[in-house]
Tab-separated table of C-alpha atoms in Angstrom:
chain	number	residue	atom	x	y	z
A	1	UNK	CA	20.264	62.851	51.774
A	2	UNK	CA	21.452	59.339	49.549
A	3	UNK	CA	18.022	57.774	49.218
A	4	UNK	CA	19.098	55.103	46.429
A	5	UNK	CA	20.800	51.676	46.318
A	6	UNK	CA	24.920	52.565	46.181
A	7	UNK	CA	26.799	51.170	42.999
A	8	UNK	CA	30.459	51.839	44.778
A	9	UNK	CA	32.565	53.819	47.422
A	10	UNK	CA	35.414	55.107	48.478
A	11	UNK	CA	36.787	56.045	51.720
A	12	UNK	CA	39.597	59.019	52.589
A	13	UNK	CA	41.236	59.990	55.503
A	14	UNK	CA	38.051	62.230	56.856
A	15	UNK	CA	35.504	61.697	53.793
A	16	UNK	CA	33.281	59.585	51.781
A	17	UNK	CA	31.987	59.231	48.431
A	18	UNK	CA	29.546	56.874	46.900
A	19	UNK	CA	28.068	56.498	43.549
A	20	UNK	CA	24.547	56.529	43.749
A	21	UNK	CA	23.163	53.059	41.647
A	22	UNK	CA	20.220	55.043	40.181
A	23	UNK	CA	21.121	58.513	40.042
A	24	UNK	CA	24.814	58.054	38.334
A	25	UNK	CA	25.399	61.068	41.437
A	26	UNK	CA	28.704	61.474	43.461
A	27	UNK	CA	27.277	62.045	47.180
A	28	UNK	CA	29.972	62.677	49.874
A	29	UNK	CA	29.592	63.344	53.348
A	30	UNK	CA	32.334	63.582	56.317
A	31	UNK	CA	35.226	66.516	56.698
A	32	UNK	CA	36.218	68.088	54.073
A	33	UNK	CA	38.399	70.535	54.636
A	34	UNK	CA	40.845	71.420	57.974
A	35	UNK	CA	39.094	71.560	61.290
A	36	UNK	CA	38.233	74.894	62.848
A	37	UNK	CA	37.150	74.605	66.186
A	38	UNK	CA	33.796	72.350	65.882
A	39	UNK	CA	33.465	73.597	62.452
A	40	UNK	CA	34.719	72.698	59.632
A	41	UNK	CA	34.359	75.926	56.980
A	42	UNK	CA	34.125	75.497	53.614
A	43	UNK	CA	33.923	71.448	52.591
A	44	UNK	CA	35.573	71.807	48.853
A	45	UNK	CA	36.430	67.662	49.292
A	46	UNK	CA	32.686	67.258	49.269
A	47	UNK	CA	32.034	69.166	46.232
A	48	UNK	CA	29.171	70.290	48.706
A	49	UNK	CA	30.197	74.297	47.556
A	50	UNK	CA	32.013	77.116	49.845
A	51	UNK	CA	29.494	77.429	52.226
A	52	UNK	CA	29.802	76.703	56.183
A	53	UNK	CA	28.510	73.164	57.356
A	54	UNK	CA	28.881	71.159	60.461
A	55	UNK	CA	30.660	68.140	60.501
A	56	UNK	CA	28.132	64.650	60.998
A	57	UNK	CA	25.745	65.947	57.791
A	58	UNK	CA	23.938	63.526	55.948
A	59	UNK	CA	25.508	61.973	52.480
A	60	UNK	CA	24.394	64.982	49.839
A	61	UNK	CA	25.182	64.998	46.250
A	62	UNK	CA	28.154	66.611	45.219
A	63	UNK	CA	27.376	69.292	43.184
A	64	UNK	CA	28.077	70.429	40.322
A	65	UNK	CA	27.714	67.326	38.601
A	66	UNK	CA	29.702	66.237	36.271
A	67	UNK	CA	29.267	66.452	32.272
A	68	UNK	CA	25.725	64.274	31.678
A	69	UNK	CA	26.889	61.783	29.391
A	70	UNK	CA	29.612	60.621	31.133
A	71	UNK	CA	28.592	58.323	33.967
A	72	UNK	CA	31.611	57.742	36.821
A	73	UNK	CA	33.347	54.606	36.741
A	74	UNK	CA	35.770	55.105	39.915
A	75	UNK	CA	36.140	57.000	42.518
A	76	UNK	CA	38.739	57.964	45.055
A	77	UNK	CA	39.566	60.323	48.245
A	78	UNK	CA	42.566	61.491	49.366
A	79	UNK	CA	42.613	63.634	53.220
A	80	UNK	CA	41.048	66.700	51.697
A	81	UNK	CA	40.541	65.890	47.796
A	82	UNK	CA	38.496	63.716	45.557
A	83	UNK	CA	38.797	61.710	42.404
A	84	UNK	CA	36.522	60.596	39.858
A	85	UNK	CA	36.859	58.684	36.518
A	86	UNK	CA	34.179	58.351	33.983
A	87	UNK	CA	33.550	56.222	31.225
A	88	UNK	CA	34.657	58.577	28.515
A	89	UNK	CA	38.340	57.796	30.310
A	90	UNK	CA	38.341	61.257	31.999
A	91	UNK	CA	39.443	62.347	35.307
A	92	UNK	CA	38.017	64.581	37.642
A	93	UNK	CA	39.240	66.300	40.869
A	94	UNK	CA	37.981	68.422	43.672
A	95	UNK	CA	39.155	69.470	47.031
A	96	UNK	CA	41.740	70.996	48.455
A	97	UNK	CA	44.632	72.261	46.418
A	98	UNK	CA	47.403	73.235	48.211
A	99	UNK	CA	49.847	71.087	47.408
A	100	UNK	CA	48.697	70.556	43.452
A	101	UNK	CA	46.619	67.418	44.234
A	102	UNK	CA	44.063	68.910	42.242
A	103	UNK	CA	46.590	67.959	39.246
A	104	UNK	CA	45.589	71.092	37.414
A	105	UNK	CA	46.349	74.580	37.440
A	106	UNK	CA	42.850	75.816	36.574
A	107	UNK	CA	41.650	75.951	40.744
A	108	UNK	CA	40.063	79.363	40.617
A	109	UNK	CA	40.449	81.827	43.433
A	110	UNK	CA	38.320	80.129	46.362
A	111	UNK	CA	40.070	80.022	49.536
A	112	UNK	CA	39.080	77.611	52.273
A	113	UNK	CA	38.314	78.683	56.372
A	114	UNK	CA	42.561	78.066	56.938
A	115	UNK	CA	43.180	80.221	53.601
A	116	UNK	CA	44.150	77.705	51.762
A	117	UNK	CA	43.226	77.245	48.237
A	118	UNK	CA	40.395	75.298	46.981
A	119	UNK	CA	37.955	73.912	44.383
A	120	UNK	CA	34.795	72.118	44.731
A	121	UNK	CA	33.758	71.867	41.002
A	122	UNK	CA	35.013	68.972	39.447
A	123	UNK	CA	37.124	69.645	36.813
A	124	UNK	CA	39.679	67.619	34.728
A	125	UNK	CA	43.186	67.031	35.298
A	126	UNK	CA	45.887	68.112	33.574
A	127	UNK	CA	49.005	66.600	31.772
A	128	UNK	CA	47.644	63.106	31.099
A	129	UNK	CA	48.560	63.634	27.229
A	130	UNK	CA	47.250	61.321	24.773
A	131	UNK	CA	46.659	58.748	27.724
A	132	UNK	CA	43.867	56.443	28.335
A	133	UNK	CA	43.322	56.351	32.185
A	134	UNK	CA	41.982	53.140	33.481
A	135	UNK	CA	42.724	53.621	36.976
A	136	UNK	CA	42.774	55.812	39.867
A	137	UNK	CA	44.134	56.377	43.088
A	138	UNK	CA	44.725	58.578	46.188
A	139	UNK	CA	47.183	59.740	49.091
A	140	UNK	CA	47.019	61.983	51.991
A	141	UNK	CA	47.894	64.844	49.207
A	142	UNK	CA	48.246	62.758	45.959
A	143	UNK	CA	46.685	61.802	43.563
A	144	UNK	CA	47.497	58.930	40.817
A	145	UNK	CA	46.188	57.759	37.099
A	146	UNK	CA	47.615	54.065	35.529
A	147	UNK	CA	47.082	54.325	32.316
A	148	UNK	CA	46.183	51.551	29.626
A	149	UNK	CA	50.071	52.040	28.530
A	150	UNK	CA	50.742	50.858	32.114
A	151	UNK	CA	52.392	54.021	32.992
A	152	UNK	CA	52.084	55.485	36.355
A	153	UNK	CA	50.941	59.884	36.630
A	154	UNK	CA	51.357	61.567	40.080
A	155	UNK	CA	50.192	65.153	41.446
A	156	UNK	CA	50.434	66.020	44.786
A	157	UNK	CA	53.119	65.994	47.620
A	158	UNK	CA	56.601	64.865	46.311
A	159	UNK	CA	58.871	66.283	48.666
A	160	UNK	CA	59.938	62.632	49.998
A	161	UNK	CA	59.274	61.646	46.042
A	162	UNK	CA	56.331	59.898	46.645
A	163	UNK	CA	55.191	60.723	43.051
A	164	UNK	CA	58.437	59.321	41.920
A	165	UNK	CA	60.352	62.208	40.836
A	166	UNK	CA	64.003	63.105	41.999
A	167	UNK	CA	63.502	66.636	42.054
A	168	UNK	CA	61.745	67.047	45.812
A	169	UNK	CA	59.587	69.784	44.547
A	170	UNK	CA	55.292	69.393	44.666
A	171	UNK	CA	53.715	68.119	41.265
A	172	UNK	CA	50.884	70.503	40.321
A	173	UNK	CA	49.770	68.585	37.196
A	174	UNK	CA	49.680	64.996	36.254
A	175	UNK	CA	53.405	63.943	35.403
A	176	UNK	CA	54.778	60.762	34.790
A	177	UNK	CA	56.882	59.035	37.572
A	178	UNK	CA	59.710	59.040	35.650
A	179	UNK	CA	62.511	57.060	37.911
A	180	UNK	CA	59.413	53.446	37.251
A	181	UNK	CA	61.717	53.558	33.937
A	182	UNK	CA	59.888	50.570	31.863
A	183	UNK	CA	58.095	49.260	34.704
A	184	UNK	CA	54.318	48.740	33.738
A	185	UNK	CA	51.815	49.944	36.415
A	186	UNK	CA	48.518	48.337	37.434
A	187	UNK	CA	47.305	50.691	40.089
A	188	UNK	CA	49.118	52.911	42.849
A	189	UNK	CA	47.539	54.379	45.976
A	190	UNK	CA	49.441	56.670	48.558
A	191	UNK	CA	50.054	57.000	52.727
A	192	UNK	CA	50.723	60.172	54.275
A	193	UNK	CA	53.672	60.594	52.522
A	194	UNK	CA	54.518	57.393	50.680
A	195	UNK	CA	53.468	55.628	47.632
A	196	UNK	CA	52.526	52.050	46.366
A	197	UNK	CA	52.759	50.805	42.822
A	198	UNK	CA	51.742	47.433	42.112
A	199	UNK	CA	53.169	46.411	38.152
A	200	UNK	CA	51.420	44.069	35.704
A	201	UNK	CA	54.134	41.506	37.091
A	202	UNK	CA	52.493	41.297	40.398
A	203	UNK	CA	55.675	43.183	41.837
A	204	UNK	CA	54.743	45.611	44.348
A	205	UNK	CA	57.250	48.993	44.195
A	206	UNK	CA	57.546	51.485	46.892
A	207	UNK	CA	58.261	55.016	46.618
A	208	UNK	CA	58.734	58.369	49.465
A	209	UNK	CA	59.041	58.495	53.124
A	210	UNK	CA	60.147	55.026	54.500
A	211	UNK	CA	61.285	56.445	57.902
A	212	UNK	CA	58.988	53.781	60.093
A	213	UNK	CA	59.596	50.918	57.605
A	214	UNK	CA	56.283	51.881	55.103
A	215	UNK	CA	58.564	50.658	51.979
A	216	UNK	CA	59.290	47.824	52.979
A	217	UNK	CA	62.929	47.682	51.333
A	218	UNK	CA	64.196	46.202	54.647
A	219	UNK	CA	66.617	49.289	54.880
A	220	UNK	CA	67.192	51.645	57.958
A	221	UNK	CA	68.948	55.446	57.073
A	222	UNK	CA	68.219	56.689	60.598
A	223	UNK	CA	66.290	59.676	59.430
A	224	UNK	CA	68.967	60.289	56.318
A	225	UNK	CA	65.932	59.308	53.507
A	226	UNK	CA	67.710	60.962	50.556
A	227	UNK	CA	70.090	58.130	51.019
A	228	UNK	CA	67.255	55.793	49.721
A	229	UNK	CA	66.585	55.330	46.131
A	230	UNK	CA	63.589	56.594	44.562
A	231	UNK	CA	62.241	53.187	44.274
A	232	UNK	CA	62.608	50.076	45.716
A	233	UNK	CA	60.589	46.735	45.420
A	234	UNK	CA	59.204	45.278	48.536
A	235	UNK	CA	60.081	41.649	49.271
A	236	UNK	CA	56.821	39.214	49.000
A	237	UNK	CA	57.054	35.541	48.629
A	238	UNK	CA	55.075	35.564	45.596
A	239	UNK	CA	52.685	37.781	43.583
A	240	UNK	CA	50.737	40.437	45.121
A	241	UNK	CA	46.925	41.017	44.035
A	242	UNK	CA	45.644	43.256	46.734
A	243	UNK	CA	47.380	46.116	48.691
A	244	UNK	CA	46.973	49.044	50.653
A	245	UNK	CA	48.581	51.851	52.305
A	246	UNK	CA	47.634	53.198	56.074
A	247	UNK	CA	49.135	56.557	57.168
A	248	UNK	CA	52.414	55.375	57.665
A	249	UNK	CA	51.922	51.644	56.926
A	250	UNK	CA	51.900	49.203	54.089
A	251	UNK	CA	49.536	45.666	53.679
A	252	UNK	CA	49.502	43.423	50.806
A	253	UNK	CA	47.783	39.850	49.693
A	254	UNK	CA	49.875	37.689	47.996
A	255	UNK	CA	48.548	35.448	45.217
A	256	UNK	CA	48.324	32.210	47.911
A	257	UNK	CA	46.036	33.778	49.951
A	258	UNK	CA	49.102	34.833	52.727
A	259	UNK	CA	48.787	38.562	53.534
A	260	UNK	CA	51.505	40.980	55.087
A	261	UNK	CA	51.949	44.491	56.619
A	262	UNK	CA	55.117	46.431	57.244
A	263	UNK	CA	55.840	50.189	58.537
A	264	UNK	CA	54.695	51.986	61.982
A	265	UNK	CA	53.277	49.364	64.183
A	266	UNK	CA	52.929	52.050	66.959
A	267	UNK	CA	49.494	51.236	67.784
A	268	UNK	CA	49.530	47.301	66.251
A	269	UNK	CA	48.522	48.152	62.943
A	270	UNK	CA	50.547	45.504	61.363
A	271	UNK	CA	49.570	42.446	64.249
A	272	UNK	CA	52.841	42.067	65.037
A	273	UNK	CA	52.232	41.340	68.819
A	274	UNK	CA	54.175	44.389	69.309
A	275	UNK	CA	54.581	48.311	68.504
A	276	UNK	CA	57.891	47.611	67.054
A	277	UNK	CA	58.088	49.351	63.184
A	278	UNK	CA	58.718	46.922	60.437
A	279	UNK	CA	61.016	47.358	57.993
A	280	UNK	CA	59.830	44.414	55.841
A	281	UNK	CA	56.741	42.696	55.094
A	282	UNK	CA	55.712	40.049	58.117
A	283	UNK	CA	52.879	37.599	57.417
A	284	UNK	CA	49.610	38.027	59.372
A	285	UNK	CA	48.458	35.201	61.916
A	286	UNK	CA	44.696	34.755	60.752
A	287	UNK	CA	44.839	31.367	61.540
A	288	UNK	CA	45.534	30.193	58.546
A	289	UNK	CA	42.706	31.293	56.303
A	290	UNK	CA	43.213	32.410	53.045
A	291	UNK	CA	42.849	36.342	52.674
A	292	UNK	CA	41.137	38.209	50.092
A	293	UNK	CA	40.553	41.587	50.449
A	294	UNK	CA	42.510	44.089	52.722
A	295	UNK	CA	42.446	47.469	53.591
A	296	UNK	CA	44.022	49.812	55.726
A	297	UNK	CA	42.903	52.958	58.106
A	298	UNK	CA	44.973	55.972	59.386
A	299	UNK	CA	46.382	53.435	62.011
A	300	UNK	CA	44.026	50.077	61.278
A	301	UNK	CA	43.662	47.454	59.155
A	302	UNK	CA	40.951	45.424	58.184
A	303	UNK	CA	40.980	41.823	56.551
A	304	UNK	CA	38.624	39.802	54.802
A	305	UNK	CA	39.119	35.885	54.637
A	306	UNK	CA	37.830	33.708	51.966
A	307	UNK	CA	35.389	32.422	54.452
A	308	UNK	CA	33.977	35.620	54.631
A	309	UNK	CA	35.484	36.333	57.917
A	310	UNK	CA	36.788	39.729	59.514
A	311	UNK	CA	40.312	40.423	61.118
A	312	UNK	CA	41.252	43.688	62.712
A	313	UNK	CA	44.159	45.210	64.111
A	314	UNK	CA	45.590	48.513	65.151
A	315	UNK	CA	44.224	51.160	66.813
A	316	UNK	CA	40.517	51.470	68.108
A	317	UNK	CA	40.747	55.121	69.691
A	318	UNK	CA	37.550	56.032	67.546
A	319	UNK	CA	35.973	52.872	68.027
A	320	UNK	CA	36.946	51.910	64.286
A	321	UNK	CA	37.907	48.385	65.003
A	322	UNK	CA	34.016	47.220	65.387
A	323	UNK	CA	35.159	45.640	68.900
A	324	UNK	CA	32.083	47.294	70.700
A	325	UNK	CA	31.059	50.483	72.583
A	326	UNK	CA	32.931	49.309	76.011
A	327	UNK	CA	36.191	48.863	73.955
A	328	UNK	CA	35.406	52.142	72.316
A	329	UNK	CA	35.257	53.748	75.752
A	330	UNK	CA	38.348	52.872	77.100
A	331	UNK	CA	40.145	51.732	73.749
A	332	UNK	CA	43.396	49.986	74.188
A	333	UNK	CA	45.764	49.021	70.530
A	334	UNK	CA	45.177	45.821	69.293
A	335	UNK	CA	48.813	43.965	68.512
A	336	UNK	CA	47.552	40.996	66.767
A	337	UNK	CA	44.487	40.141	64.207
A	338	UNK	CA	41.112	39.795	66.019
A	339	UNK	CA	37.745	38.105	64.188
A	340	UNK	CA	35.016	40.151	64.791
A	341	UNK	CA	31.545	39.922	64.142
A	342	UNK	CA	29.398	41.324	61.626
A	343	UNK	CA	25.496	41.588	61.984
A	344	UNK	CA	22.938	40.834	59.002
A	345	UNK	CA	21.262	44.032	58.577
């Protein structure tokens, strides 16, 4: 059980983590692993060891920790992985490993409840070189590292090319996404299947599946994605200083305060008044404040005005748009942005 103040989080797909303020300790708590009936096996994305727990646990502390002198700077979850960066400019992963977003070959021989393999110990990825990290990221099976060079390392998934390689084959240590060519890279984070790479420029680059509009390139193939290039920019009026990827959807905040979401709008994720996909970026009605933070769910977004107020949008199926318990009961897709209200605890 966390019983400490909490320095930082992050939030995956079916997971937690926090840094605990006092302890320096990872704790995680949430799904770890694929469901198995009401169970959930073996919760290597926790770091919480092989063992069988029940899903709804209390936040624990990963474990084992990592090396003593090096206290974690960032963290980030993926569906069934973790990340962690420390101040000695290492990076750490855990998790699930199927699909090499691990981004090292040194997993061990631990299987999860589906079979699949596994790690919970934290150890460090592979490939970075002589590379000073300074930033980390996650997909639904990626993970990324920007480095102080401003170039952009992928592991994970790449058989759209999300990590931004033209060979469709799965990364299974860090490698450079070669096709960026000279573009310098602030920070990247993933979808199910896509990627986002904002550059030191404030231009926001798109990479992998863009099937329900999530690059935001404007462009249509009709299912035919190797038809697409590798990357594309996505058209914003000016430059970008927040973004996020959903699932299959895209947000960003523009410099001005104007923010914009594109992709699958099946369930109103990008308050378009409709479930139409977008293949570009359309503003979001927030009547007219000026946004500052934004951040996207499986199929929700969330933003944060410079007032301090709240805007959500998308789908509330799990009652995750705050709207109350009757809307969580009978949840219906929100199409446009809705203020809601947050109580002082």
């Amino acid at each position: 059980m966390m019983d400490e103040p909490v320095a930082f989080m992050a939030a995956g797909y079916y997971h937690n983590l926090a840094l605990g303020a006092k302890s320096g300790k990872i704790f995680s708590w949430g799904c770890g692993t694929f469901l198995d009936g009401q169970n959930d096996g073996c919760k290597p994305a926790l770091g919480q060891g092989l063992e069988t727990l029940d899903v709804g646990d209390l936040p624990m502390p990963a474990s084992p920790s990592l090396p003593p002198d090096e206290q974690v700077v960032q963290l980030a979850a993926g569906a069934y992985h973790s990340i962690a960066m420390t101040s000695k400019n290492k990076v750490y992963t855990f998790g699930n490993a199927q699909l090499g977003q691990l981004g090292r070959s040194n997993i061990g021989s631990s299987k999860d409840s589906s079979g699949l393999p596994v790690d919970p110990n934290p150890k460090e990825v592979e490939g970075l070189s002589m590379e000073t990290p300074i930033q980390i990221g996650a997909g639904f099976y990626n993970t990324y590292v920007t480095t102080k060079s401003g170039k952009l390392y992928c592991a994970g998934e790449n058989q759209n090319r999300q990590c931004g390689r033209e060979k469709p084959a799965n990364v299974r240590t860090m490698l450079r996404a070669t096709d960026l060519k000279e573009e310098k890279i602030k920070a990247a984070v993933g979808g199910y299947c896509h990627t986002l790479a904002l550059t030191l420029k404030g231009q926001l680059l798109s990479m992998g599946c863009g099937d329900d509009g999530q690059r935001g390139d404007g462009l249509d193939f009709d299912g035919d994605e190797e038809k697409r290039e590798i990357i594309t920019s996505v058209n914003l009026p000016s430059k970008v200083v927040k973004f996020a990827a959903g699932a299959n959807h895209s947000a960003a905040v523009c410099e001005n305060g104007s923010a914009y979401a594109w992709g699958s709008n099946e369930f109103g994720q990008c308050a378009a008044g409709s479930s139409e996909k977008l293949l570009s970026p359309k503003r979001i009605d927030v009547q007219g404040e000026h946004v500052e933070e934004i951040s996207c769910g499986y199929a929700h977004t969330v933003v944060k005005t410079k007032t301090g107020r709240i805007y959500v949008f998308g789908s509330n199926d799990s009652g995750q748009l705050g709207l109350g318990a009757a809307a969580a009961k009978s949840p219906n897709d929100v199409q446009l942005a809705r203020e809601i209200q947050i109580e002082k605890i």
